[in-house]
Amino acid sequence: DPRMPTISGLRRRGYTKEILNNFCNDVGATRAANLVEMGKLQQTARLQLSQTSRRAMGALDPIKVTITNFHEIKDKSETVTFTVQNSPTDESLGSHSITITSVIYIDGSDFRLKDSSSYYGLAPDKGVGLKYFGGNLVCDKVLEQDGDKVLHLEGHLEIGQARRSVKSWISWVPSDGIRCEVRVYHNLFTVPEPTDQWEEELNKDSEIIHPNAIVDASVREMVDAKDVDRWRSNAAFQFERFGYFVVDQDTSYNSTSNSGLLVFNRTVSLKEDSFKKELTAEEEAAIEERRMRAKKDLEAKELRMKIEPKDLFKLAEEYKGKYSKFNDKGVPTHTSDGTELTKSARKKLEKEQQKHTNALKKYKK
């Protein structure tokens, strides 16, 4: 089982001999009882796999997207086929091409039916950038749902100077992508060190299977069942934005006939928290409240920075109406009821005025 912390379990999950040897060299050896968290091993895997893994785009929970203006965009564009480097840092790994088609697939985590200010993915009447394409995908309509699960969208592409500004770029898979099963593994236990109650500490989400995943066809030449061997490390890939994956020994895929089962195991995510969290209504409201508070504070600061030091105690919101008389530098001498301020009170206000003067100079730089 790839979830087991054994050599065979780790190797099936995609931990190569280089990863395991590097990990052992890093942690060293000691006779004392010692606990090394899985995160250390996972980070060692990321560093190794980032240098050797071929990049590809995939969708674990695919949503079909029909592009209504595809032929119009195709006629306007110089090309609809794009060259993608197999590694952004190592040119020796070569490149592959990917072609946008009238039907593409995106991952379910990149779409929401309800948009929000803190969400940058795709939503109805909202656009995102498509990686490598250089343009935007805008969702026009939801065509098919199974309960809350969206299965099919209709949208259009935007290119050129007229396209809207977007805050995120998502990966996608053309219609010639290869169907596959993707097994995403997490820690076997919910605690760093299991106790005698280990059965209660098992992680129920230690294995999540995506039976209808799809990956771009550039991987075809490396995933044939004839090249899969349980006794050595199989082909490893980085599915962009999702993590590092290895071909599993259960694979029966025939690359010539494009038939049979193709199975990937996730070795490790790209970072500690690689998948987007679906926020509750309360969390969304709290984020929106913080955003509005920050906006209000920024507006108040900008307004305050327009006040000259000599007018600070006349115009600043917190001082309005508090004082009735001022000296030639604008420092209050009397309160609103005519009471004369003490020397120490005036000194305190002079310091506040100097702080404002310094802040103003820094703001105007």
Tab-separated table of N, CA and C in Angstrom, residues 12-97:
chain	number	residue	atom	x	y	z
A	12	ARG	N	6.502	2.734	-4.299
A	12	ARG	CA	5.313	2.701	-5.152
A	12	ARG	C	4.656	4.068	-5.246
A	13	ARG	N	4.798	4.842	-4.212
A	13	ARG	CA	4.222	6.186	-4.195
A	13	ARG	C	5.084	7.171	-4.987
A	14	GLY	N	6.281	6.754	-5.390
A	14	GLY	CA	7.114	7.611	-6.232
A	14	GLY	C	8.359	8.146	-5.579
A	15	TYR	N	8.671	7.683	-4.360
A	15	TYR	CA	9.900	8.114	-3.695
A	15	TYR	C	11.061	7.280	-4.240
A	16	THR	N	11.911	7.915	-5.020
A	16	THR	CA	13.018	7.217	-5.665
A	16	THR	C	14.138	6.934	-4.669
A	17	LYS	N	15.099	6.136	-5.103
A	17	LYS	CA	16.246	5.838	-4.226
A	17	LYS	C	17.032	7.109	-3.914
A	18	GLU	N	17.086	8.047	-4.894
A	18	GLU	CA	17.797	9.303	-4.667
A	18	GLU	C	17.122	10.122	-3.558
A	19	ILE	N	15.791	10.148	-3.569
A	19	ILE	CA	15.062	10.891	-2.531
A	19	ILE	C	15.327	10.285	-1.164
A	20	LEU	N	15.216	8.956	-1.067
A	20	LEU	CA	15.391	8.293	0.224
A	20	LEU	C	16.829	8.424	0.722
A	21	ASN	N	17.802	8.321	-0.175
A	21	ASN	CA	19.202	8.471	0.236
A	21	ASN	C	19.500	9.894	0.680
A	22	ASN	N	18.983	10.874	-0.043
A	22	ASN	CA	19.177	12.273	0.349
A	22	ASN	C	18.541	12.557	1.701
A	23	PHE	N	17.367	11.990	1.921
A	23	PHE	CA	16.679	12.172	3.199
A	23	PHE	C	17.512	11.595	4.344
A	24	CYS	N	18.030	10.390	4.157
A	24	CYS	CA	18.844	9.755	5.200
A	24	CYS	C	20.115	10.556	5.467
A	25	ASN	N	20.721	11.077	4.418
A	25	ASN	CA	21.925	11.893	4.603
A	25	ASN	C	21.624	13.175	5.360
A	26	ASP	N	20.451	13.746	5.110
A	26	ASP	CA	20.077	15.006	5.766
A	26	ASP	C	19.801	14.817	7.254
A	27	VAL	N	19.062	13.760	7.610
A	27	VAL	CA	18.672	13.584	9.020
A	27	VAL	C	19.775	12.920	9.835
A	28	GLY	N	20.692	12.195	9.148
A	28	GLY	CA	21.780	11.550	9.866
A	28	GLY	C	21.318	10.343	10.665
A	29	ALA	N	22.209	9.824	11.491
A	29	ALA	CA	21.919	8.644	12.318
A	29	ALA	C	22.257	8.927	13.767
A	30	THR	N	21.441	8.413	14.653
A	30	THR	CA	21.671	8.594	16.082
A	30	THR	C	21.116	7.403	16.847
A	31	ARG	N	21.698	7.137	18.001
A	31	ARG	CA	21.193	6.045	18.846
A	31	ARG	C	20.017	6.499	19.698
A	32	ALA	N	19.893	7.789	19.860
A	32	ALA	CA	18.813	8.320	20.699
A	32	ALA	C	17.482	8.216	19.959
A	33	ALA	N	16.411	8.071	20.749
A	33	ALA	CA	15.065	8.054	20.160
A	33	ALA	C	14.808	9.406	19.498
A	34	ASN	N	14.351	9.369	18.272
A	34	ASN	CA	14.205	10.603	17.505
A	34	ASN	C	12.953	10.529	16.632
A	35	LEU	N	12.272	11.659	16.493
A	35	LEU	CA	11.081	11.731	15.654
A	35	LEU	C	11.323	12.743	14.535
A	36	VAL	N	11.212	12.269	13.300
A	36	VAL	CA	11.332	13.148	12.135
A	36	VAL	C	9.981	13.166	11.435
A	37	GLU	N	9.383	14.341	11.312
A	37	GLU	CA	8.046	14.430	10.722
A	37	GLU	C	8.095	14.153	9.223
A	38	MET	N	6.958	13.696	8.691
A	38	MET	CA	6.854	13.361	7.276
A	38	MET	C	7.147	14.569	6.384
A	39	GLY	N	6.904	15.758	6.901
A	39	GLY	CA	7.140	16.970	6.125
A	39	GLY	C	8.580	17.095	5.641
A	40	LYS	N	9.518	16.584	6.444
A	40	LYS	CA	10.925	16.623	6.062
A	40	LYS	C	11.176	15.745	4.836
A	41	LEU	N	10.613	14.542	4.851
A	41	LEU	CA	10.749	13.637	3.711
A	41	LEU	C	10.049	14.212	2.481
A	42	GLN	N	8.900	14.798	2.680
A	42	GLN	CA	8.150	15.372	1.572
A	42	GLN	C	8.901	16.529	0.919
A	43	GLN	N	9.544	17.364	1.735
A	43	GLN	CA	10.293	18.481	1.175
A	43	GLN	C	11.517	17.977	0.400
A	44	THR	N	12.148	16.917	0.887
A	44	THR	CA	13.267	16.312	0.160
A	44	THR	C	12.788	15.822	-1.212
A	45	ALA	N	11.595	15.222	-1.238
A	45	ALA	CA	11.030	14.733	-2.506
A	45	ALA	C	10.762	15.892	-3.462
A	46	ARG	N	10.208	16.988	-2.955
A	46	ARG	CA	9.915	18.131	-3.816
A	46	ARG	C	11.180	18.668	-4.481
A	47	LEU	N	12.239	18.814	-3.684
A	47	LEU	CA	13.485	19.364	-4.209
A	47	LEU	C	14.069	18.472	-5.296
A	48	GLN	N	13.986	17.150	-5.103
A	48	GLN	CA	14.523	16.218	-6.096
A	48	GLN	C	13.650	16.160	-7.343
A	49	LEU	N	12.348	16.028	-7.152
A	49	LEU	CA	11.435	15.855	-8.283
A	49	LEU	C	11.298	17.123	-9.119
A	50	SER	N	11.473	18.288	-8.512
A	50	SER	CA	11.370	19.535	-9.277
A	50	SER	C	12.437	19.617	-10.357
A	51	GLN	N	13.553	18.923	-10.160
A	51	GLN	CA	14.656	18.958	-11.120
A	51	GLN	C	14.515	17.897	-12.211
A	52	THR	N	13.792	16.825	-11.923
A	52	THR	CA	13.787	15.675	-12.840
A	52	THR	C	12.431	15.358	-13.464
A	53	SER	N	11.357	15.929	-12.934
A	53	SER	CA	10.016	15.562	-13.407
A	53	SER	C	9.591	16.373	-14.622
A	54	ARG	N	8.985	15.699	-15.560
A	54	ARG	CA	8.454	16.342	-16.755
A	54	ARG	C	7.108	16.989	-16.430
A	55	ARG	N	6.868	18.206	-16.937
A	55	ARG	CA	5.623	18.922	-16.673
A	55	ARG	C	4.519	18.480	-17.629
A	56	ALA	N	3.299	18.474	-17.117
A	56	ALA	CA	2.116	18.193	-17.930
A	56	ALA	C	0.930	18.870	-17.251
A	57	MET	N	-0.140	19.080	-18.008
A	57	MET	CA	-1.343	19.662	-17.421
A	57	MET	C	-2.410	18.582	-17.260
A	58	GLY	N	-3.120	18.639	-16.153
A	58	GLY	CA	-4.152	17.646	-15.883
A	58	GLY	C	-5.325	18.254	-15.151
A	59	ALA	N	-6.400	17.492	-15.061
A	59	ALA	CA	-7.591	17.883	-14.302
A	59	ALA	C	-8.040	16.660	-13.511
A	60	LEU	N	-8.043	16.761	-12.188
A	60	LEU	CA	-8.404	15.610	-11.352
A	60	LEU	C	-9.911	15.373	-11.353
A	61	ASP	N	-10.672	16.441	-11.220
A	61	ASP	CA	-12.139	16.366	-11.316
A	61	ASP	C	-12.563	17.247	-12.484
A	62	PRO	N	-12.476	16.723	-13.704
A	62	PRO	CA	-12.634	17.571	-14.888
A	62	PRO	C	-14.044	18.106	-15.106
A	63	ILE	N	-14.084	19.351	-15.558
A	63	ILE	CA	-15.311	19.974	-16.031
A	63	ILE	C	-15.132	20.233	-17.526
A	64	LYS	N	-16.071	19.765	-18.319
A	64	LYS	CA	-16.018	19.975	-19.764
A	64	LYS	C	-16.415	21.417	-20.077
A	65	VAL	N	-15.654	22.067	-20.959
A	65	VAL	CA	-15.948	23.442	-21.348
A	65	VAL	C	-16.046	23.509	-22.867
A	66	THR	N	-17.201	23.898	-23.358
A	66	THR	CA	-17.396	24.094	-24.803
A	66	THR	C	-17.167	25.561	-25.127
A	67	ILE	N	-16.243	25.815	-26.060
A	67	ILE	CA	-15.877	27.185	-26.421
A	67	ILE	C	-16.689	27.602	-27.653
A	68	THR	N	-17.555	28.569	-27.479
A	68	THR	CA	-18.509	28.927	-28.537
A	68	THR	C	-17.874	29.702	-29.687
A	69	ASN	N	-16.820	30.455	-29.416
A	69	ASN	CA	-16.199	31.260	-30.477
A	69	ASN	C	-14.841	30.699	-30.895
A	70	PHE	N	-14.648	29.388	-30.753
A	70	PHE	CA	-13.351	28.786	-31.037
A	70	PHE	C	-12.895	29.040	-32.476
A	71	HIS	N	-13.766	28.805	-33.446
A	71	HIS	CA	-13.371	28.932	-34.848
A	71	HIS	C	-13.041	30.380	-35.208
A	72	GLU	N	-13.744	31.317	-34.602
A	72	GLU	CA	-13.450	32.733	-34.816
A	72	GLU	C	-12.067	33.081	-34.275
A	73	ILE	N	-11.757	32.595	-33.079
A	73	ILE	CA	-10.450	32.852	-32.464
A	73	ILE	C	-9.349	32.155	-33.256
A	74	LYS	N	-9.634	30.940	-33.730
A	74	LYS	CA	-8.654	30.182	-34.503
A	74	LYS	C	-8.266	30.932	-35.767
A	75	ASP	N	-9.240	31.556	-36.428
A	75	ASP	CA	-8.977	32.305	-37.651
A	75	ASP	C	-8.160	33.564	-37.376
A	76	LYS	N	-8.357	34.160	-36.195
A	76	LYS	CA	-7.649	35.401	-35.853
A	76	LYS	C	-6.238	35.146	-35.335
A	77	SER	N	-6.004	33.971	-34.764
A	77	SER	CA	-4.731	33.681	-34.115
A	77	SER	C	-3.703	33.155	-35.113
A	78	GLU	N	-2.439	33.438	-34.823
A	78	GLU	CA	-1.361	32.917	-35.656
A	78	GLU	C	-1.259	31.398	-35.516
A	79	THR	N	-1.505	30.907	-34.309
A	79	THR	CA	-1.447	29.468	-34.064
A	79	THR	C	-2.317	29.108	-32.869
A	80	VAL	N	-2.772	27.874	-32.836
A	80	VAL	CA	-3.499	27.367	-31.668
A	80	VAL	C	-2.710	26.220	-31.029
A	81	THR	N	-1.492	26.031	-31.510
A	81	THR	CA	-0.595	25.019	-30.948
A	81	THR	C	0.580	25.726	-30.289
A	82	PHE	N	0.880	25.344	-29.060
A	82	PHE	CA	1.866	26.059	-28.268
A	82	PHE	C	2.949	25.105	-27.774
A	83	THR	N	4.178	25.585	-27.749
A	83	THR	CA	5.308	24.792	-27.271
A	83	THR	C	5.475	25.010	-25.776
A	84	VAL	N	5.560	23.903	-25.041
A	84	VAL	CA	5.683	23.948	-23.585
A	84	VAL	C	6.964	23.222	-23.183
A	85	GLN	N	7.785	23.883	-22.405
A	85	GLN	CA	9.017	23.252	-21.926
A	85	GLN	C	8.673	22.146	-20.927
A	86	ASN	N	9.334	20.994	-21.081
A	86	ASN	CA	9.104	19.901	-20.130
A	86	ASN	C	9.608	20.253	-18.738
A	87	SER	N	10.573	21.169	-18.668
A	87	SER	CA	11.063	21.682	-17.392
A	87	SER	C	11.424	23.143	-17.579
A	88	PRO	N	10.955	24.033	-16.719
A	88	PRO	CA	11.278	25.459	-16.868
A	88	PRO	C	12.729	25.778	-16.542
A	89	THR	N	13.439	24.832	-15.909
A	89	THR	CA	14.815	25.089	-15.479
A	89	THR	C	15.850	24.223	-16.188
A	90	ASP	N	15.405	23.176	-16.899
A	90	ASP	CA	16.346	22.251	-17.530
A	90	ASP	C	15.949	22.024	-18.990
A	91	GLU	N	16.628	22.714	-19.910
A	91	GLU	CA	16.283	22.612	-21.331
A	91	GLU	C	16.576	21.228	-21.898
A	92	SER	N	17.468	20.461	-21.237
A	92	SER	CA	17.812	19.136	-21.740
A	92	SER	C	16.637	18.165	-21.694
A	93	LEU	N	15.603	18.484	-20.904
A	93	LEU	CA	14.423	17.625	-20.835
A	93	LEU	C	13.492	17.828	-22.033
A	94	GLY	N	13.828	18.805	-22.884
A	94	GLY	CA	13.057	18.995	-24.111
A	94	GLY	C	11.755	19.746	-23.913
A	95	SER	N	10.870	19.577	-24.883
A	95	SER	CA	9.588	20.278	-24.852
A	95	SER	C	8.519	19.419	-25.516
A	96	HIS	N	7.278	19.831	-25.369
A	96	HIS	CA	6.168	19.181	-26.057
A	96	HIS	C	5.186	20.257	-26.507
A	97	SER	N	4.287	19.911	-27.376
A	97	SER	CA	3.307	20.886	-27.863
A	97	SER	C	1.923	20.542	-27.341
